[in-house]
PDB file of C-alpha atoms in Angstrom:
ATOM      1  CA  UNK K   1      69.734 -28.633  40.238  1.00 50.00           C
ATOM      2  CA  UNK K   2      69.892 -25.322  38.740  1.00 52.00           C
ATOM      3  CA  UNK K   3      66.987 -23.132  39.084  1.00 58.00           C
ATOM      4  CA  UNK K   4      66.471 -21.810  35.631  1.00 51.00           C
ATOM      5  CA  UNK K   5      63.531 -19.506  37.198  1.00 53.00           C
ATOM      6  CA  UNK K   6      65.628 -17.941  39.505  1.00 53.00           C
ATOM      7  CA  UNK K   7      68.365 -17.089  37.041  1.00 50.00           C
ATOM      8  CA  UNK K   8      65.992 -15.576  34.606  1.00 55.00           C
ATOM      9  CA  UNK K   9      64.437 -13.319  37.636  1.00 57.00           C
ATOM     10  CA  UNK K  10      68.267 -12.453  38.188  1.00 53.00           C
ATOM     11  CA  UNK K  11      69.121 -11.691  34.773  1.00 53.00           C
ATOM     12  CA  UNK K  12      65.667  -9.562  34.299  1.00 56.00           C
ATOM     13  CA  UNK K  13      66.438  -7.427  37.327  1.00 50.00           C
ATOM     14  CA  UNK K  14      70.179  -6.664  36.327  1.00 55.00           C
ATOM     15  CA  UNK K  15      68.693  -5.638  32.882  1.00 50.00           C
ATOM     16  CA  UNK K  16      66.068  -3.248  34.372  1.00 49.00           C
ATOM     17  CA  UNK K  17      68.718  -2.045  36.855  1.00 45.00           C
ATOM     18  CA  UNK K  18      70.992  -1.252  33.705  1.00 44.00           C
ATOM     19  CA  UNK K  19      68.511   0.544  31.611  1.00 45.00           C
ATOM     20  CA  UNK K  20      67.451   2.446  34.813  1.00 46.00           C
ATOM     21  CA  UNK K  21      71.067   3.793  35.232  1.00 45.00           C
ATOM     22  CA  UNK K  22      71.381   4.606  31.636  1.00 45.00           C
ATOM     23  CA  UNK K  23      68.120   6.510  31.715  1.00 43.00           C
ATOM     24  CA  UNK K  24      69.639   8.373  35.073  1.00 44.00           C
ATOM     25  CA  UNK K  25      72.642   9.136  33.198  1.00 43.00           C
ATOM     26  CA  UNK K  26      70.734  10.451  29.822  1.00 43.00           C
ATOM     27  CA  UNK K  27      68.792  12.502  32.116  1.00 40.00           C
ATOM     28  CA  UNK K  28      71.796  14.192  34.038  1.00 47.00           C
ATOM     29  CA  UNK K  29      73.268  14.723  30.812  1.00 46.00           C
ATOM     30  CA  UNK K  30      70.524  16.625  28.859  1.00 44.00           C
ATOM     31  CA  UNK K  31      69.441  18.484  32.091  1.00 87.00           C
ATOM     32  CA  UNK K  32      70.872  21.722  30.558  1.00 94.00           C
ATOM     33  CA  UNK K  33      68.078  21.739  28.093  1.00 95.00           C
ATOM     34  CA  UNK K  34      65.238  21.909  30.606  1.00 95.00           C
ATOM     35  CA  UNK K  35      66.474  25.276  32.609  1.00 97.00           C
ATOM     36  CA  UNK K  36      64.523  28.362  32.300  1.00 97.00           C
ATOM     37  CA  UNK K  37      66.643  30.283  34.939  1.00 97.00           C
ATOM     38  CA  UNK K  38      70.610  30.519  35.006  1.00 97.00           C
ATOM     39  CA  UNK K  39      72.370  32.893  37.502  1.00 96.00           C
ATOM     40  CA  UNK K  40      75.846  34.172  36.398  1.00 95.00           C
ATOM     41  CA  UNK K  41      78.213  34.573  38.972  1.00 94.00           C
ATOM     42  CA  UNK K  42      81.240  36.793  38.070  1.00 91.00           C
ATOM     43  CA  UNK K  43      84.629  35.605  39.664  1.00 90.00           C
ATOM     44  CA  UNK K  44      85.870  39.371  39.149  1.00 89.00           C
ATOM     45  CA  UNK K  45      82.969  40.609  41.867  1.00 90.00           C
ATOM     46  CA  UNK K  46      82.456  40.123  45.333  1.00 86.00           C
ATOM     47  CA  UNK K  47      79.296  38.290  46.924  1.00 84.00           C
ATOM     48  CA  UNK K  48      78.079  39.654  50.148  1.00 79.00           C
ATOM     49  CA  UNK K  49      77.969  37.349  53.044  1.00 75.00           C
ATOM     50  CA  UNK K  50      74.576  35.149  52.892  1.00 85.00           C
ATOM     51  CA  UNK K  51      74.270  36.012  49.266  1.00 89.00           C
ATOM     52  CA  UNK K  52      75.461  32.462  48.408  1.00 90.00           C
ATOM     53  CA  UNK K  53      72.962  30.966  50.504  1.00 91.00           C
ATOM     54  CA  UNK K  54      70.224  33.264  48.979  1.00 93.00           C
ATOM     55  CA  UNK K  55      71.285  32.578  45.635  1.00 93.00           C
ATOM     56  CA  UNK K  56      71.136  28.888  46.178  1.00 92.00           C
ATOM     57  CA  UNK K  57      67.719  28.617  47.754  1.00 93.00           C
ATOM     58  CA  UNK K  58      65.962  31.254  44.844  1.00 94.00           C
ATOM     59  CA  UNK K  59      64.781  28.475  42.930  1.00 94.00           C
ATOM     60  CA  UNK K  60      67.445  29.373  39.901  1.00 95.00           C
ATOM     61  CA  UNK K  61      68.145  26.368  37.915  1.00 96.00           C
ATOM     62  CA  UNK K  62      71.924  26.143  37.475  1.00 96.00           C
ATOM     63  CA  UNK K  63      75.067  28.633  38.448  1.00 96.00           C
ATOM     64  CA  UNK K  64      77.328  29.866  35.494  1.00 95.00           C
ATOM     65  CA  UNK K  65      80.661  30.800  36.558  1.00 94.00           C
ATOM     66  CA  UNK K  66      81.682  33.813  33.912  1.00 90.00           C
ATOM     67  CA  UNK K  67      83.192  36.763  33.534  1.00 83.00           C
ATOM     68  CA  UNK K  68      84.468  39.262  30.866  1.00 80.00           C
ATOM     69  CA  UNK K  69      87.554  40.996  32.686  1.00 81.00           C
ATOM     70  CA  UNK K  70      90.201  39.702  35.028  1.00 84.00           C
ATOM     71  CA  UNK K  71      89.140  36.133  35.000  1.00 85.00           C
ATOM     72  CA  UNK K  72      91.910  34.150  36.588  1.00 88.00           C
ATOM     73  CA  UNK K  73      92.045  30.337  37.436  1.00 88.00           C
ATOM     74  CA  UNK K  74      92.512  31.411  40.821  1.00 91.00           C
ATOM     75  CA  UNK K  75      89.377  33.754  41.327  1.00 90.00           C
ATOM     76  CA  UNK K  76      87.474  31.107  39.275  1.00 90.00           C
ATOM     77  CA  UNK K  77      88.455  28.348  41.853  1.00 91.00           C
ATOM     78  CA  UNK K  78      87.687  30.564  44.642  1.00 90.00           C
ATOM     79  CA  UNK K  79      83.949  31.508  43.265  1.00 90.00           C
ATOM     80  CA  UNK K  80      83.886  27.664  42.608  1.00 92.00           C
ATOM     81  CA  UNK K  81      84.737  26.533  46.169  1.00 90.00           C
ATOM     82  CA  UNK K  82      82.166  29.380  47.486  1.00 88.00           C
ATOM     83  CA  UNK K  83      79.300  27.579  45.624  1.00 91.00           C
ATOM     84  CA  UNK K  84      80.219  23.810  45.166  1.00 87.00           C
ATOM     85  CA  UNK K  85      78.418  22.841  48.231  1.00 87.00           C
ATOM     86  CA  UNK K  86      75.087  23.649  46.997  1.00 90.00           C
ATOM     87  CA  UNK K  87      73.037  21.062  45.106  1.00 86.00           C
ATOM     88  CA  UNK K  88      73.234  23.118  41.696  1.00 94.00           C
ATOM     89  CA  UNK K  89      74.979  22.292  38.252  1.00 95.00           C
ATOM     90  CA  UNK K  90      77.830  24.203  37.568  1.00 95.00           C
ATOM     91  CA  UNK K  91      78.555  25.648  34.178  1.00 96.00           C
ATOM     92  CA  UNK K  92      82.065  27.115  33.259  1.00 94.00           C
ATOM     93  CA  UNK K  93      81.616  29.626  30.767  1.00 94.00           C
ATOM     94  CA  UNK K  94      85.234  30.533  29.625  1.00 92.00           C
ATOM     95  CA  UNK K  95      86.318  34.264  28.489  1.00 88.00           C
ATOM     96  CA  UNK K  96      89.773  32.382  26.873  1.00 88.00           C
ATOM     97  CA  UNK K  97      91.707  29.578  27.036  1.00 88.00           C
ATOM     98  CA  UNK K  98      94.070  30.578  29.759  1.00 86.00           C
ATOM     99  CA  UNK K  99      91.139  30.324  32.515  1.00 85.00           C
ATOM    100  CA  UNK K 100      89.067  27.445  32.242  1.00 89.00           C
ATOM    101  CA  UNK K 101      87.678  24.878  34.796  1.00 86.00           C
ATOM    102  CA  UNK K 102      86.505  21.491  34.316  1.00 88.00           C
ATOM    103  CA  UNK K 103      87.037  19.557  37.474  1.00 89.00           C
ATOM    104  CA  UNK K 104      84.034  19.868  39.534  1.00 91.00           C
ATOM    105  CA  UNK K 105      82.103  21.172  36.878  1.00 93.00           C
ATOM    106  CA  UNK K 106      78.999  19.956  35.180  1.00 95.00           C
ATOM    107  CA  UNK K 107      79.206  21.658  31.696  1.00 97.00           C
ATOM    108  CA  UNK K 108      81.363  24.000  29.747  1.00 96.00           C
ATOM    109  CA  UNK K 109      79.356  26.459  27.596  1.00 97.00           C
ATOM    110  CA  UNK K 110      82.014  27.869  25.026  1.00 97.00           C
ATOM    111  CA  UNK K 111      80.918  30.847  23.447  1.00 97.00           C
ATOM    112  CA  UNK K 112      81.506  31.798  19.919  1.00 98.00           C
ATOM    113  CA  UNK K 113      80.808  35.494  19.481  1.00 98.00           C
ATOM    114  CA  UNK K 114      79.427  35.328  15.466  1.00 98.00           C
ATOM    115  CA  UNK K 115      78.762  39.040  15.086  1.00 98.00           C
ATOM    116  CA  UNK K 116      82.595  39.944  16.069  1.00 98.00           C
ATOM    117  CA  UNK K 117      84.824  41.264  13.696  1.00 97.00           C
ATOM    118  CA  UNK K 118      87.670  39.476  15.196  1.00 97.00           C
ATOM    119  CA  UNK K 119      88.210  35.854  14.082  1.00 97.00           C
ATOM    120  CA  UNK K 120      89.821  35.004  17.714  1.00 96.00           C
ATOM    121  CA  UNK K 121      86.495  35.657  19.235  1.00 97.00           C
ATOM    122  CA  UNK K 122      84.447  32.938  16.889  1.00 97.00           C
ATOM    123  CA  UNK K 123      87.264  30.338  16.334  1.00 96.00           C
ATOM    124  CA  UNK K 124      90.741  31.402  17.320  1.00 96.00           C
ATOM    125  CA  UNK K 125      90.729  30.983  21.083  1.00 95.00           C
ATOM    126  CA  UNK K 126      89.190  27.697  20.868  1.00 95.00           C
ATOM    127  CA  UNK K 127      91.918  26.594  18.733  1.00 95.00           C
ATOM    128  CA  UNK K 128      94.233  27.915  21.372  1.00 94.00           C
ATOM    129  CA  UNK K 129      92.156  26.020  24.040  1.00 93.00           C
ATOM    130  CA  UNK K 130      92.635  22.773  22.480  1.00 93.00           C
ATOM    131  CA  UNK K 131      96.452  23.106  21.628  1.00 93.00           C
ATOM    132  CA  UNK K 132      96.930  24.389  25.452  1.00 91.00           C
ATOM    133  CA  UNK K 133      95.056  21.067  26.686  1.00 89.00           C
ATOM    134  CA  UNK K 134      96.847  18.931  24.124  1.00 86.00           C
ATOM    135  CA  UNK K 135      93.537  17.670  22.722  1.00 76.00           C
ATOM    136  CA  UNK K 136      92.318  16.435  26.204  1.00 87.00           C
ATOM    137  CA  UNK K 137      88.853  17.898  26.085  1.00 91.00           C
ATOM    138  CA  UNK K 138      85.718  16.493  28.050  1.00 91.00           C
ATOM    139  CA  UNK K 139      83.678  16.519  25.171  1.00 94.00           C
ATOM    140  CA  UNK K 140      80.866  15.034  26.670  1.00 93.00           C
ATOM    141  CA  UNK K 141      80.203  18.159  28.791  1.00 94.00           C
ATOM    142  CA  UNK K 142      81.149  21.017  26.293  1.00 96.00           C
ATOM    143  CA  UNK K 143      78.051  23.025  25.031  1.00 97.00           C
ATOM    144  CA  UNK K 144      78.715  25.637  22.404  1.00 97.00           C
ATOM    145  CA  UNK K 145      77.001  28.858  22.276  1.00 98.00           C
ATOM    146  CA  UNK K 146      76.621  31.095  19.378  1.00 98.00           C
ATOM    147  CA  UNK K 147      76.864  34.463  21.245  1.00 98.00           C
ATOM    148  CA  UNK K 148      75.455  37.835  19.408  1.00 98.00           C
ATOM    149  CA  UNK K 149      76.441  40.828  21.337  1.00 98.00           C
ATOM    150  CA  UNK K 150      74.375  43.540  21.464  1.00 98.00           C
ATOM    151  CA  UNK K 151      75.731  46.412  23.794  1.00 97.00           C
ATOM    152  CA  UNK K 152      78.421  48.532  22.199  1.00 96.00           C
ATOM    153  CA  UNK K 153      79.486  50.141  25.539  1.00 95.00           C
ATOM    154  CA  UNK K 154      79.636  46.648  27.605  1.00 94.00           C
ATOM    155  CA  UNK K 155      82.980  45.064  28.320  1.00 93.00           C
ATOM    156  CA  UNK K 156      82.384  42.132  26.149  1.00 94.00           C
ATOM    157  CA  UNK K 157      80.865  44.440  23.427  1.00 95.00           C
ATOM    158  CA  UNK K 158      84.139  46.706  23.303  1.00 96.00           C
ATOM    159  CA  UNK K 159      86.540  43.376  24.067  1.00 95.00           C
ATOM    160  CA  UNK K 160      85.314  41.249  21.275  1.00 96.00           C
ATOM    161  CA  UNK K 161      84.780  44.115  18.660  1.00 97.00           C
ATOM    162  CA  UNK K 162      81.152  43.259  18.222  1.00 98.00           C
ATOM    163  CA  UNK K 163      78.901  44.527  15.671  1.00 98.00           C
ATOM    164  CA  UNK K 164      75.938  45.976  17.756  1.00 97.00           C
ATOM    165  CA  UNK K 165      74.071  48.274  15.492  1.00 97.00           C
ATOM    166  CA  UNK K 166      71.678  45.755  14.240  1.00 98.00           C
ATOM    167  CA  UNK K 167      68.245  45.505  12.730  1.00 97.00           C
ATOM    168  CA  UNK K 168      66.246  42.758  14.211  1.00 97.00           C
ATOM    169  CA  UNK K 169      66.118  41.239  10.957  1.00 97.00           C
ATOM    170  CA  UNK K 170      70.093  41.330  11.002  1.00 98.00           C
ATOM    171  CA  UNK K 171      70.059  39.895  14.399  1.00 98.00           C
ATOM    172  CA  UNK K 172      67.641  37.035  13.139  1.00 98.00           C
ATOM    173  CA  UNK K 173      69.841  36.259  10.186  1.00 98.00           C
ATOM    174  CA  UNK K 174      72.721  35.510  12.431  1.00 98.00           C
ATOM    175  CA  UNK K 175      70.636  33.534  14.701  1.00 98.00           C
ATOM    176  CA  UNK K 176      69.255  31.454  11.323  1.00 98.00           C
ATOM    177  CA  UNK K 177      73.088  30.674  10.719  1.00 98.00           C
ATOM    178  CA  UNK K 178      74.163  29.819  14.175  1.00 98.00           C
ATOM    179  CA  UNK K 179      70.732  27.489  14.065  1.00 98.00           C
ATOM    180  CA  UNK K 180      70.506  26.074  10.829  1.00 98.00           C
ATOM    181  CA  UNK K 181      73.959  26.135   9.659  1.00 98.00           C
ATOM    182  CA  UNK K 182      76.650  25.519  12.099  1.00 98.00           C
ATOM    183  CA  UNK K 183      74.043  23.433  14.390  1.00 98.00           C
ATOM    184  CA  UNK K 184      74.889  25.598  17.726  1.00 98.00           C
ATOM    185  CA  UNK K 185      72.548  24.005  20.493  1.00 98.00           C
ATOM    186  CA  UNK K 186      72.330  27.472  22.114  1.00 98.00           C
ATOM    187  CA  UNK K 187      72.105  31.121  20.550  1.00 98.00           C
ATOM    188  CA  UNK K 188      72.779  33.818  23.372  1.00 98.00           C
ATOM    189  CA  UNK K 189      71.498  37.095  22.864  1.00 98.00           C
ATOM    190  CA  UNK K 190      73.888  39.260  24.993  1.00 97.00           C
ATOM    191  CA  UNK K 191      72.817  42.640  26.047  1.00 97.00           C
ATOM    192  CA  UNK K 192      75.316  42.553  29.036  1.00 93.00           C
ATOM    193  CA  UNK K 193      74.071  45.263  31.414  1.00 89.00           C
ATOM    194  CA  UNK K 194      71.483  46.795  30.008  1.00 96.00           C
ATOM    195  CA  UNK K 195      67.840  45.580  29.188  1.00 97.00           C
ATOM    196  CA  UNK K 196      67.412  44.532  25.431  1.00 97.00           C
ATOM    197  CA  UNK K 197      64.422  45.181  22.967  1.00 97.00           C
ATOM    198  CA  UNK K 198      62.041  42.523  23.237  1.00 97.00           C
ATOM    199  CA  UNK K 199      61.371  42.718  19.506  1.00 97.00           C
ATOM    200  CA  UNK K 200      64.790  41.770  18.797  1.00 98.00           C
ATOM    201  CA  UNK K 201      64.568  38.563  20.946  1.00 98.00           C
ATOM    202  CA  UNK K 202      61.136  37.967  19.832  1.00 98.00           C
ATOM    203  CA  UNK K 203      62.753  38.199  15.947  1.00 98.00           C
ATOM    204  CA  UNK K 204      65.092  35.362  17.161  1.00 98.00           C
ATOM    205  CA  UNK K 205      63.018  33.201  18.665  1.00 98.00           C
ATOM    206  CA  UNK K 206      60.935  33.374  15.460  1.00 98.00           C
ATOM    207  CA  UNK K 207      63.284  31.809  13.464  1.00 98.00           C
ATOM    208  CA  UNK K 208      65.161  29.248  15.696  1.00 98.00           C
ATOM    209  CA  UNK K 209      64.206  25.648  14.977  1.00 98.00           C
ATOM    210  CA  UNK K 210      66.772  23.514  17.060  1.00 97.00           C
ATOM    211  CA  UNK K 211      68.498  25.969  18.909  1.00 98.00           C
ATOM    212  CA  UNK K 212      67.446  27.034  22.353  1.00 98.00           C
ATOM    213  CA  UNK K 213      67.329  30.745  22.954  1.00 98.00           C
ATOM    214  CA  UNK K 214      69.103  32.355  26.031  1.00 98.00           C
ATOM    215  CA  UNK K 215      68.600  35.986  26.841  1.00 98.00           C
ATOM    216  CA  UNK K 216      71.020  38.016  29.178  1.00 97.00           C
ATOM    217  CA  UNK K 217      71.096  41.737  30.003  1.00 96.00           C
ATOM    218  CA  UNK K 218      69.255  43.871  32.510  1.00 95.00           C
ATOM    219  CA  UNK K 219      66.776  41.446  34.211  1.00 96.00           C
ATOM    220  CA  UNK K 220      66.647  42.930  37.285  1.00 95.00           C
ATOM    221  CA  UNK K 221      62.926  42.733  38.078  1.00 95.00           C
ATOM    222  CA  UNK K 222      59.968  40.379  38.107  1.00 96.00           C
ATOM    223  CA  UNK K 223      58.329  41.967  35.017  1.00 97.00           C
ATOM    224  CA  UNK K 224      61.476  42.205  32.907  1.00 97.00           C
ATOM    225  CA  UNK K 225      61.964  38.486  33.509  1.00 97.00           C
ATOM    226  CA  UNK K 226      58.512  37.693  32.594  1.00 97.00           C
ATOM    227  CA  UNK K 227      58.733  39.499  29.511  1.00 98.00           C
ATOM    228  CA  UNK K 228      61.868  38.107  28.002  1.00 98.00           C
ATOM    229  CA  UNK K 229      60.765  34.637  29.025  1.00 97.00           C
ATOM    230  CA  UNK K 230      58.068  34.915  26.578  1.00 97.00           C
ATOM    231  CA  UNK K 231      60.589  34.669  23.711  1.00 98.00           C
ATOM    232  CA  UNK K 232      63.613  32.998  25.553  1.00 98.00           C
ATOM    233  CA  UNK K 233      63.976  29.539  26.505  1.00 98.00           C
ATOM    234  CA  UNK K 234      65.932  30.506  29.257  1.00 98.00           C
ATOM    235  CA  UNK K 235      66.696  34.001  31.146  1.00 97.00           C
ATOM    236  CA  UNK K 236      70.458  34.613  32.408  1.00 97.00           C
ATOM    237  CA  UNK K 237      70.272  37.238  35.290  1.00 96.00           C
ATOM    238  CA  UNK K 238      73.708  38.630  36.219  1.00 91.00           C
ATOM    239  CA  UNK K 239      74.468  41.983  37.435  1.00 90.00           C
ATOM    240  CA  UNK K 240      71.100  42.202  39.541  1.00 92.00           C
ATOM    241  CA  UNK K 241      72.685  39.772  42.124  1.00 90.00           C
ATOM    242  CA  UNK K 242      75.392  42.243  42.867  1.00 90.00           C
ATOM    243  CA  UNK K 243      73.547  45.303  42.530  1.00 89.00           C
ATOM    244  CA  UNK K 244      70.141  44.812  44.245  1.00 89.00           C
ATOM    245  CA  UNK K 245      70.554  41.533  46.082  1.00 85.00           C
ATOM    246  CA  UNK K 246      69.313  37.913  46.028  1.00 85.00           C
ATOM    247  CA  UNK K 247      65.824  38.697  46.718  1.00 87.00           C
ATOM    248  CA  UNK K 248      65.509  40.517  43.556  1.00 91.00           C
ATOM    249  CA  UNK K 249      66.891  37.331  42.102  1.00 93.00           C
ATOM    250  CA  UNK K 250      63.989  35.092  43.837  1.00 94.00           C
ATOM    251  CA  UNK K 251      61.628  37.555  42.123  1.00 95.00           C
ATOM    252  CA  UNK K 252      62.887  36.559  38.439  1.00 96.00           C
ATOM    253  CA  UNK K 253      62.791  32.890  39.305  1.00 96.00           C
ATOM    254  CA  UNK K 254      59.249  33.534  40.748  1.00 95.00           C
ATOM    255  CA  UNK K 255      57.759  35.355  37.550  1.00 95.00           C
ATOM    256  CA  UNK K 256      59.078  32.412  35.116  1.00 94.00           C
ATOM    257  CA  UNK K 257      58.723  29.151  37.074  1.00 83.00           C
TER     258      UNK K 257
END
């Protein structure tokens, strides 16, 4: 005779297993929203021996492969090879359609510089990327970013022709458009190489509803990380890794986690 009780138990166990697997997948896909500290690594710069080990052990939540100048598929692939063995999420943040990695990458954070005067940096390069890929884009791993670049002397500021001399209320207005009108999941305040004005970052934090706030620029101490983390959901540390070493990186992690 067929043991209906055993069959029911088997079905029940399989259902629970399926639900657990589904929940685990959902957690993996949404994990980036829980990050508070991201380390940005530039493929055009060289890490010192032992730096990658120290970066991985620092407690940072993710590694972002990103640069403005001289970024190629070759130096991106070399950087990816250096860091892929570590159990940290990898984010690709492309500077243009010609150098984008998706294989072995957890997320592709795609920036639109919304305070640029050149439409190429808002949507033009994005259109070119889709055409290059012939529509084969891994949309499930794409996370759009609304960049607001605020350092006119930075490479990214000059390259994107960003309007940087903005009052806090104007920056907040850009952020409001990004959040409430375009529904960007991330608003990224980028001071790129210099420490920004906390009042500007606060003004953006005050107007955001759904978008998460990323801050990058001049975070080279625990004090600066702690101050900006009062307003930003996620702190991005980049230049300090190359200029001062991984010990500073760990101090910024410890200050906000």
